[in-house]
PDB file of C-alpha atoms in Angstrom:
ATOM      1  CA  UNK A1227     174.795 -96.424 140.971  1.00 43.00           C
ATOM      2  CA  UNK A1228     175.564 -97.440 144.720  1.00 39.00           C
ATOM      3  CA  UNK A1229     176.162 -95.133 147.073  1.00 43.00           C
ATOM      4  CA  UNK A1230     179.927 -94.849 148.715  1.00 40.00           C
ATOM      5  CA  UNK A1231     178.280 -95.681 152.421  1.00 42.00           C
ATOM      6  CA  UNK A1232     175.135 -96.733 152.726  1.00 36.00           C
ATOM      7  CA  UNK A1233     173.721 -99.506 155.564  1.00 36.00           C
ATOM      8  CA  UNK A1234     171.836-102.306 154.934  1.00 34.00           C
ATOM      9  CA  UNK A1235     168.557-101.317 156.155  1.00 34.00           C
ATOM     10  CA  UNK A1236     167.983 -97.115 155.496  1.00 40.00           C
ATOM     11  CA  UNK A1237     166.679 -95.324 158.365  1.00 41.00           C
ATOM     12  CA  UNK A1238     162.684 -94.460 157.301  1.00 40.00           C
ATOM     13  CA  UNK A1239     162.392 -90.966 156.486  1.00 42.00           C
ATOM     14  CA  UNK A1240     158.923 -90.547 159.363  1.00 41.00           C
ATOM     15  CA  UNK A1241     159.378 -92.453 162.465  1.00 41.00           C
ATOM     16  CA  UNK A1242     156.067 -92.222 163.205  1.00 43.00           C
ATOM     17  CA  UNK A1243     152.394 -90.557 161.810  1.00 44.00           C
ATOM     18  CA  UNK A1244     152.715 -86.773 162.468  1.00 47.00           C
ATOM     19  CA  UNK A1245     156.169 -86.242 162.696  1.00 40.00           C
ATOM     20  CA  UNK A1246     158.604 -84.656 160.399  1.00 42.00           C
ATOM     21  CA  UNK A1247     160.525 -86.024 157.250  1.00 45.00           C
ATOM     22  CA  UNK A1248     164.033 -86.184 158.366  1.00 50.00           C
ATOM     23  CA  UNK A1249     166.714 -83.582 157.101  1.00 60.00           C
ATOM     24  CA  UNK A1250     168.600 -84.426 154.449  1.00 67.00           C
ATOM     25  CA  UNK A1251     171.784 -86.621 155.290  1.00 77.00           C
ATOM     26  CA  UNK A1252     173.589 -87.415 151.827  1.00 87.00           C
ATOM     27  CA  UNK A1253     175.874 -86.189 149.139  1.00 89.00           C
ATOM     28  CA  UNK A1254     175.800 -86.376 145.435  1.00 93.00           C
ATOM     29  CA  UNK A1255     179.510 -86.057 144.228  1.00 92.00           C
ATOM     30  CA  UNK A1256     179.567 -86.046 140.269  1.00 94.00           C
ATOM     31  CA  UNK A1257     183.150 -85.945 138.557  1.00 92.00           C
ATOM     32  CA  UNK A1258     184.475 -88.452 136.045  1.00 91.00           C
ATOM     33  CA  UNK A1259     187.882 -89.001 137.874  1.00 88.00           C
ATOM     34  CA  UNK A1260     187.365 -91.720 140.374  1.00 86.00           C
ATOM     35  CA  UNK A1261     190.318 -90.060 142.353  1.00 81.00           C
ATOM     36  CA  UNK A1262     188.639 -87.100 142.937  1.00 81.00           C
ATOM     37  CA  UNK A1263     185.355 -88.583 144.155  1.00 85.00           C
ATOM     38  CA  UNK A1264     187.110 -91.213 146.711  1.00 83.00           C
ATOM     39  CA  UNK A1265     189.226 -88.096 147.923  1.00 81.00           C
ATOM     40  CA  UNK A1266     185.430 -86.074 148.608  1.00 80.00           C
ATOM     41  CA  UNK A1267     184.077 -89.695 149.409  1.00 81.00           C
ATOM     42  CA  UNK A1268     187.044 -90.837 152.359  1.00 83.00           C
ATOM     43  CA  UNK A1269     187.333 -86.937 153.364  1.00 79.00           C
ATOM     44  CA  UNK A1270     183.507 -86.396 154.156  1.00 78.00           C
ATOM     45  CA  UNK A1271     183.252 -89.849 155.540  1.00 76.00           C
ATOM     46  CA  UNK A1272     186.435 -88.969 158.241  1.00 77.00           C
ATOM     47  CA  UNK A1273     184.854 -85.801 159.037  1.00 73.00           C
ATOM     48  CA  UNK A1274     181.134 -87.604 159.374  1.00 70.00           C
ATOM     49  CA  UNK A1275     182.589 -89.969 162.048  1.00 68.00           C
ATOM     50  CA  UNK A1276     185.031 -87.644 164.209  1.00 67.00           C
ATOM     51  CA  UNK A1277     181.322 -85.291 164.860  1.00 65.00           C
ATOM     52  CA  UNK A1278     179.352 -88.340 165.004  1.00 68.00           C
ATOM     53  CA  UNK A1279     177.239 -87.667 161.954  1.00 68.00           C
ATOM     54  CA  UNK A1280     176.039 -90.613 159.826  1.00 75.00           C
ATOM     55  CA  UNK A1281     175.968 -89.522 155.926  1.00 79.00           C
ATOM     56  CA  UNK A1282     175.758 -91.644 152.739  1.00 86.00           C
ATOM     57  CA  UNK A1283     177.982 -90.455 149.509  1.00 89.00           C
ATOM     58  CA  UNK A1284     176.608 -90.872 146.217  1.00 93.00           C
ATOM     59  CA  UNK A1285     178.480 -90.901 143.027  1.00 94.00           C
ATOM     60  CA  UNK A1286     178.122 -90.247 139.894  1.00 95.00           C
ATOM     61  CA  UNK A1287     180.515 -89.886 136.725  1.00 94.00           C
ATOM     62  CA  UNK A1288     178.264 -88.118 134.106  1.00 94.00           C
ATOM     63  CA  UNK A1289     175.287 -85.564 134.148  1.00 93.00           C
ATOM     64  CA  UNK A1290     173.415 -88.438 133.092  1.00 94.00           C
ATOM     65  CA  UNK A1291     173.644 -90.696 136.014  1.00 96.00           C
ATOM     66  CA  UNK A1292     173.625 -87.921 138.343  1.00 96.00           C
ATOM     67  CA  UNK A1293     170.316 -86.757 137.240  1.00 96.00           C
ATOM     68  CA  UNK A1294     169.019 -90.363 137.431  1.00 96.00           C
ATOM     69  CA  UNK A1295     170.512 -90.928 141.416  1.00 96.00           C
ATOM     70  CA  UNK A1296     168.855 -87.083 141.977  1.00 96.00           C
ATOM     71  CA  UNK A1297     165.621 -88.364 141.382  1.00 96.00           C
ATOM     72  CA  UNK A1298     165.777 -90.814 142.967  1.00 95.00           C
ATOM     73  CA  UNK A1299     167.160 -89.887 146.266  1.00 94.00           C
ATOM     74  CA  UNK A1300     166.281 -86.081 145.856  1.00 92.00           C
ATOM     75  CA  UNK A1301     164.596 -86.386 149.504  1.00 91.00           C
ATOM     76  CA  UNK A1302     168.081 -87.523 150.994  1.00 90.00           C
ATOM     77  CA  UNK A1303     170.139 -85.624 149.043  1.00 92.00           C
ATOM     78  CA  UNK A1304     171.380 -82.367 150.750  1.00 87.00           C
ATOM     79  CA  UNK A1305     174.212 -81.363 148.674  1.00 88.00           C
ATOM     80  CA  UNK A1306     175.733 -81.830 145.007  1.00 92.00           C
ATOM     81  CA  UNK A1307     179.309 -81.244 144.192  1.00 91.00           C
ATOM     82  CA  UNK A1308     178.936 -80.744 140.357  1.00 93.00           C
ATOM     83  CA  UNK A1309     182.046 -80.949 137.882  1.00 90.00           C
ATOM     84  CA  UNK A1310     181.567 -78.402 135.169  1.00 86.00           C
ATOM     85  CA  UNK A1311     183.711 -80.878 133.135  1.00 85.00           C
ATOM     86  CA  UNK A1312     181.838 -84.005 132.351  1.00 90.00           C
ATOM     87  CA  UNK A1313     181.315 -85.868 129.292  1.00 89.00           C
ATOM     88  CA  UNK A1314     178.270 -85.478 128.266  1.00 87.00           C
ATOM     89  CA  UNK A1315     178.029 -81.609 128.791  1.00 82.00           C
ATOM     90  CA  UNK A1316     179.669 -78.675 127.324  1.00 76.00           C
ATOM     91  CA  UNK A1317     180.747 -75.534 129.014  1.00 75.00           C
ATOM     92  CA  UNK A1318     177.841 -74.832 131.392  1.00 80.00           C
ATOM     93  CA  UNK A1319     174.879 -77.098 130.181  1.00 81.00           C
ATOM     94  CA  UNK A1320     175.791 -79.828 132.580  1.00 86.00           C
ATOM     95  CA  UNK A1321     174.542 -77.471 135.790  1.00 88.00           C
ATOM     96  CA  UNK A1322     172.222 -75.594 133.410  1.00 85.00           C
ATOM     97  CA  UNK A1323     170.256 -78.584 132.910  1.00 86.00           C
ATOM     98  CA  UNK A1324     170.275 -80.072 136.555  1.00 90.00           C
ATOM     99  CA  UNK A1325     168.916 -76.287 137.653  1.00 87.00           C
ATOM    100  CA  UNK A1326     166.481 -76.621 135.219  1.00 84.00           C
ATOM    101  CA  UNK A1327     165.157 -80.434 135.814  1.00 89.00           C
ATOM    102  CA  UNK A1328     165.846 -79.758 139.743  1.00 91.00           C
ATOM    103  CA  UNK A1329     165.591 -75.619 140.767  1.00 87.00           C
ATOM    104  CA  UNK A1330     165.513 -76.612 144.327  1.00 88.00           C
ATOM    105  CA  UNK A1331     168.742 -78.606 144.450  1.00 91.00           C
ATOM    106  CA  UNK A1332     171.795 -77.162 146.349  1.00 88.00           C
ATOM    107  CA  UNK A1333     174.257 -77.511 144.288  1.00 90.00           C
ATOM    108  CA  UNK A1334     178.412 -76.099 144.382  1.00 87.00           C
ATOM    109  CA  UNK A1335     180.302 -76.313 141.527  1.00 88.00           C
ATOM    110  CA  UNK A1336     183.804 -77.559 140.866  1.00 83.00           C
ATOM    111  CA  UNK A1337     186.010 -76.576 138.411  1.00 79.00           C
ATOM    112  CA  UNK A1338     189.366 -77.114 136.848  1.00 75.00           C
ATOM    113  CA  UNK A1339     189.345 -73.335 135.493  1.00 70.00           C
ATOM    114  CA  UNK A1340     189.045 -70.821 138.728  1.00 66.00           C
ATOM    115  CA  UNK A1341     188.532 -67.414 136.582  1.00 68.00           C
ATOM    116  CA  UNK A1342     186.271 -65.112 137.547  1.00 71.00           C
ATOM    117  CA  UNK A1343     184.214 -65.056 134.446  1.00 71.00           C
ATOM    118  CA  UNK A1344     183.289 -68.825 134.673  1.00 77.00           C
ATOM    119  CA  UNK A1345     182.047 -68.355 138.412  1.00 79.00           C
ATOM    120  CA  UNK A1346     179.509 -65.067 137.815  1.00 76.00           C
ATOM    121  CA  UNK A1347     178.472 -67.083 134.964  1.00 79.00           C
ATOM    122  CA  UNK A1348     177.864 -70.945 137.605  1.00 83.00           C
ATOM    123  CA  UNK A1349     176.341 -68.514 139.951  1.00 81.00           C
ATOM    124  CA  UNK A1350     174.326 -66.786 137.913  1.00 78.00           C
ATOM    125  CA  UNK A1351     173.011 -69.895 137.258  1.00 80.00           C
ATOM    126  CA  UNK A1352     171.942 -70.370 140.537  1.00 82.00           C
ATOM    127  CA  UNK A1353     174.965 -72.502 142.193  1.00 85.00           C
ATOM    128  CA  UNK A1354     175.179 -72.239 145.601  1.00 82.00           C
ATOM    129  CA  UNK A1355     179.054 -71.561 145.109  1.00 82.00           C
ATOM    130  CA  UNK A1356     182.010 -72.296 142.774  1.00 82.00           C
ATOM    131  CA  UNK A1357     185.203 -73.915 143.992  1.00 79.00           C
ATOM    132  CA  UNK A1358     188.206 -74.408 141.562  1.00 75.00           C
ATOM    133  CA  UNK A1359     189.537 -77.648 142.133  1.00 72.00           C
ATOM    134  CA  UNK A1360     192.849 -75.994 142.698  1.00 68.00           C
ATOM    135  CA  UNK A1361     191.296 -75.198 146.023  1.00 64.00           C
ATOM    136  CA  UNK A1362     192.369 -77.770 149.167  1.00 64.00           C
ATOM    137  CA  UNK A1363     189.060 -80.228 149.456  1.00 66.00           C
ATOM    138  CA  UNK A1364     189.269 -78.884 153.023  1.00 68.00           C
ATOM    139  CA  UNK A1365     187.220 -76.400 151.561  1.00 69.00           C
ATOM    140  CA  UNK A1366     184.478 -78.359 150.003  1.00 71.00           C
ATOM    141  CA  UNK A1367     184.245 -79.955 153.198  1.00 71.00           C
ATOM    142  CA  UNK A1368     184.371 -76.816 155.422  1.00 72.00           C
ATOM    143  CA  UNK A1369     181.259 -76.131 153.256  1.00 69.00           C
ATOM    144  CA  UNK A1370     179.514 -79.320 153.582  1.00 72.00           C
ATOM    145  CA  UNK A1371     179.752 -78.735 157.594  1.00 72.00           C
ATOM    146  CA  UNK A1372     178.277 -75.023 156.900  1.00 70.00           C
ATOM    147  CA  UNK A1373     175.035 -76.874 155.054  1.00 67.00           C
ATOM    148  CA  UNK A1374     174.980 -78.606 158.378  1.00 68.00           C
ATOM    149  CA  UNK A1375     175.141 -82.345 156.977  1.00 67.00           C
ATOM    150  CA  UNK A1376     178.092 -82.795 159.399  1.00 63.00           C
ATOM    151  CA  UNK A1377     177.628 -81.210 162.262  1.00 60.00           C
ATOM    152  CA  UNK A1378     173.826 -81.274 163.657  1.00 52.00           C
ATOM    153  CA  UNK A1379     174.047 -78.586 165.579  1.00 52.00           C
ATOM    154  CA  UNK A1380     174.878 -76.638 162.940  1.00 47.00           C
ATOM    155  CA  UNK A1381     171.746 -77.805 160.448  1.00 46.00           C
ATOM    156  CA  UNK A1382     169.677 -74.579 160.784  1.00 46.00           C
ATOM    157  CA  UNK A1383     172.336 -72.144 160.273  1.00 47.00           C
ATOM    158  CA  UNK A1384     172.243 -71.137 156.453  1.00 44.00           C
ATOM    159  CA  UNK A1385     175.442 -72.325 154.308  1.00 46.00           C
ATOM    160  CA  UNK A1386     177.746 -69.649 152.920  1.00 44.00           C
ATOM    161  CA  UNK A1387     176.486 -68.305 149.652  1.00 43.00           C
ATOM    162  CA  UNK A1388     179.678 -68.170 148.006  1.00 41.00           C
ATOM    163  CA  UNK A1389     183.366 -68.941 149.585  1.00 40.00           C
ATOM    164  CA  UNK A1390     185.162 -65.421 151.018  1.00 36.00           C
ATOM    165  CA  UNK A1391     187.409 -65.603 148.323  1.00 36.00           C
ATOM    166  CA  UNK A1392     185.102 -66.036 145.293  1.00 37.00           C
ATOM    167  CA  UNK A1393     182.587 -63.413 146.740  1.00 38.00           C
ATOM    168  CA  UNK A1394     183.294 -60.304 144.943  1.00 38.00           C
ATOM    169  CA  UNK A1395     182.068 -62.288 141.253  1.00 37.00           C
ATOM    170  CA  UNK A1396     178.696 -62.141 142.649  1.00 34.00           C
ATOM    171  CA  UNK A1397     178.794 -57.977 142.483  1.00 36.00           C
ATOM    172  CA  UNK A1398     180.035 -58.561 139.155  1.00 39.00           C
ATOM    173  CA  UNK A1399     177.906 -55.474 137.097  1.00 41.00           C
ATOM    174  CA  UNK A1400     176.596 -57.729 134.303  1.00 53.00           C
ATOM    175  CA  UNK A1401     175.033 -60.383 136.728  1.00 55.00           C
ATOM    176  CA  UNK A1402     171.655 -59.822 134.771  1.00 58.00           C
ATOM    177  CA  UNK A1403     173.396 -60.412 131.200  1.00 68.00           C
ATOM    178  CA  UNK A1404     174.729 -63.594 132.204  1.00 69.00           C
ATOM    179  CA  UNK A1405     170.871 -64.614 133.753  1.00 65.00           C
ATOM    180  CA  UNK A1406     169.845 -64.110 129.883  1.00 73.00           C
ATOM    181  CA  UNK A1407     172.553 -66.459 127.839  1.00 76.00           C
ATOM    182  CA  UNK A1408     171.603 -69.680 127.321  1.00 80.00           C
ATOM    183  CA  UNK A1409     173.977 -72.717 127.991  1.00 76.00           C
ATOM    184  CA  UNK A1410     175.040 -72.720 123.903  1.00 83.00           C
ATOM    185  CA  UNK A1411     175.987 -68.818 124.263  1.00 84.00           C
ATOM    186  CA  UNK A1412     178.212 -69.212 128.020  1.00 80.00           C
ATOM    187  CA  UNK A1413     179.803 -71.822 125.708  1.00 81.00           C
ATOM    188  CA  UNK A1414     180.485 -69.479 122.458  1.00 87.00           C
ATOM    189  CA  UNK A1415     181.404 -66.303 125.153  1.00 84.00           C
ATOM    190  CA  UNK A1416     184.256 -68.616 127.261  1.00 79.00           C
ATOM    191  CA  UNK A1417     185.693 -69.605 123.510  1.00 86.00           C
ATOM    192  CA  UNK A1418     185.427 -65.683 122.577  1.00 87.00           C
ATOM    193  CA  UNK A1419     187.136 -65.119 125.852  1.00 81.00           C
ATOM    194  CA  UNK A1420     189.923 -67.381 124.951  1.00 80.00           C
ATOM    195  CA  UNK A1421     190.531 -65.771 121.970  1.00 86.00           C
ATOM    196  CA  UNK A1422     188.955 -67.937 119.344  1.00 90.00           C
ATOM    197  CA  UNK A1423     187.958 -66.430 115.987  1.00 93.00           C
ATOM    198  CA  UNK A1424     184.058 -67.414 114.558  1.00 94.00           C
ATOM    199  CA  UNK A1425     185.305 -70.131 112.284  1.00 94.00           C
ATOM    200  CA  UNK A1426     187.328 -71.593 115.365  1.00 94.00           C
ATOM    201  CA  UNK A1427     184.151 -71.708 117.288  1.00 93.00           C
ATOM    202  CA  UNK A1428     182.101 -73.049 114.363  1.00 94.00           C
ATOM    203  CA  UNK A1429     184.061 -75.788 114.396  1.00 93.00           C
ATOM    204  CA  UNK A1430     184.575 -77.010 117.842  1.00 90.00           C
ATOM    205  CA  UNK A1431     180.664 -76.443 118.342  1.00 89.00           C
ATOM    206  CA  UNK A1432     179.787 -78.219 115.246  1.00 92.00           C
ATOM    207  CA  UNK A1433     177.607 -74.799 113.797  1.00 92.00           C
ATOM    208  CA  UNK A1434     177.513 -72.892 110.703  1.00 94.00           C
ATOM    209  CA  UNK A1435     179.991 -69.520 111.558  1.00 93.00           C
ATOM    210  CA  UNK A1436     176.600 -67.703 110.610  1.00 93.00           C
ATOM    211  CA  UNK A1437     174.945 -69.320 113.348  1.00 93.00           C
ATOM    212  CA  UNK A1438     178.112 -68.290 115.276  1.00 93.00           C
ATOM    213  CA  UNK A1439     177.990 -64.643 114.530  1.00 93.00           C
ATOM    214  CA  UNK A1440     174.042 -64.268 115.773  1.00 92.00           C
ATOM    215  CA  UNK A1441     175.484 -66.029 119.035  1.00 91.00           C
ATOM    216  CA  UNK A1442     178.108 -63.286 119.488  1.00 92.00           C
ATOM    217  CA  UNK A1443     176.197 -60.558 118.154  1.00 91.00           C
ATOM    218  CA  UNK A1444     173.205 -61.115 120.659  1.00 89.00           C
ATOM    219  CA  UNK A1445     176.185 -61.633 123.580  1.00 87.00           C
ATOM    220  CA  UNK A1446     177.486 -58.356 122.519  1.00 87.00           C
ATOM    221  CA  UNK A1447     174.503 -57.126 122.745  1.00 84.00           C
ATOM    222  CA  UNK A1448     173.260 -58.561 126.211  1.00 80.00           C
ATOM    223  CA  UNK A1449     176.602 -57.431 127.682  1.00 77.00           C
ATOM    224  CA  UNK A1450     176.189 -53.414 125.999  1.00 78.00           C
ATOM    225  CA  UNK A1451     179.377 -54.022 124.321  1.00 83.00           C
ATOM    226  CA  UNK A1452     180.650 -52.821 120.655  1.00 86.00           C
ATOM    227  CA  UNK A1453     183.186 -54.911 119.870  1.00 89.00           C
ATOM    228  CA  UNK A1454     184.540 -58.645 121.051  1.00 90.00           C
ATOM    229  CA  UNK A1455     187.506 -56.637 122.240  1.00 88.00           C
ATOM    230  CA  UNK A1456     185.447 -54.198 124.489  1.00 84.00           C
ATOM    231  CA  UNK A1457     183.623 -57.718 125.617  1.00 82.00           C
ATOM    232  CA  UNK A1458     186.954 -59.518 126.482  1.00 80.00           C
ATOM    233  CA  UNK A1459     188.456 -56.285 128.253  1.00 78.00           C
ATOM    234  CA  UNK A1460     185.634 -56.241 130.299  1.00 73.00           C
ATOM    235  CA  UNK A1461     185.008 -60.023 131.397  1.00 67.00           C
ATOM    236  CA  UNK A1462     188.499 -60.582 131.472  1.00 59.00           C
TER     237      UNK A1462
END
């Protein structure tokens, strides 16, 4: 997939023997609304040219063809804006799997649901930070500045960790229980969190309610809970 601004001839990453790879000076956006990605692509691109930075925009509409563009471009790449939403992932896998095929990748995480469940569970998983998409895509970009991909002067100072807003989730107390679930139990706790009996779960995950039960039950047990509605007091 092309990227939203790229030049004809790409600068070489070593101007000469002995000197240094050039910092990274691109952007992976992945969401399956083209709306959203040309607002990211046209907002970063305005920002890029009032501070005289030059930066490429990538795009991607599936975890898929993200992963693919990644691998490709990983050396360029200084940011990803991941969509939890996507459709070939469920609940978490999407970012669970890109932290797993890439660990070093910075990625920040956007969301249609801004609760503060979801977010210890994205950071927990190693994001970088989780905006909802409620937010104003002023933020996303205030954050792309902070990584220093548009503003050079700015490249060595280290990016937020998590927005002000969003950064009491990362004291959340069961930060370690959430390191242990795997993407198939974040997915089973956010339908338990919404409410949803076993049998509901079974069937919108496609498993036997047995094999639903052993998902819950070790949950419950990760989190040092006795009952779901001890867990859903608690996360909620």
């Amino acid at each position: 997939m092309a990227p939203f601004d790229s030049s004809s001839t790409p600068a070489p990453e070593t101007a000469g023997a002995g000197l240094p790879v050039r910092a990274p000076t691109a952007i992976l956006v992945v969401d399956d609304h083209d709306l959203l990605r040309l607002g990211v692509c046209a907002l970063v691109q305005a920002q890029a040219s009032s501070s005289g930075a030059r930066i490429e925009v990538f795009e991607a509409a599936n975890v898929a063809d993200a992963l693919a563009l990644y691998d490709t471009h990983q050396a360029a790449i200084g940011l990803v804006l991941l969509d939890l939403a996507l459709p070939d992932t469920h609940g978490l896998s999407g970012l669970a799997e890109f932290r797993l095929r890439f660990p070093a990748a910075r990625i920040v995480v956007l969301s249609g649901t801004g609760n503060s469940t979801l977010a210890q569970g994205v950071l927990a998983l190693g994001a970088s930070a989780f905006l909802p998409k409620s937010a104003d895509l002023k933020e996303v970009v205030s954050f792309i500045r902070a990584c220093g991909l548009l503003d050079p002067e700015a490249a060595g100072n280290p990016p937020p960790a998590v927005p002000k807003a969003l950064s009491g989730y990362a004291e959340f107390a069961h930060a370690s229980a959430w390191q242990e679930l795997t993407p198939r139990q974040m997915q089973v706790l956010q339908w338990v969190l919404e409410g949803k009996a076993n049998k509901e779960i079974a069937q919108l995950a496609n498993l036997s309610e047995g094999t639903v039960k052993n998902h819950v039950s070790t949950i419950l047990l990760l989190f040092g809970m006795r009952s779901r509605a001890q867990l859903i007091s608690t996360l909620h």
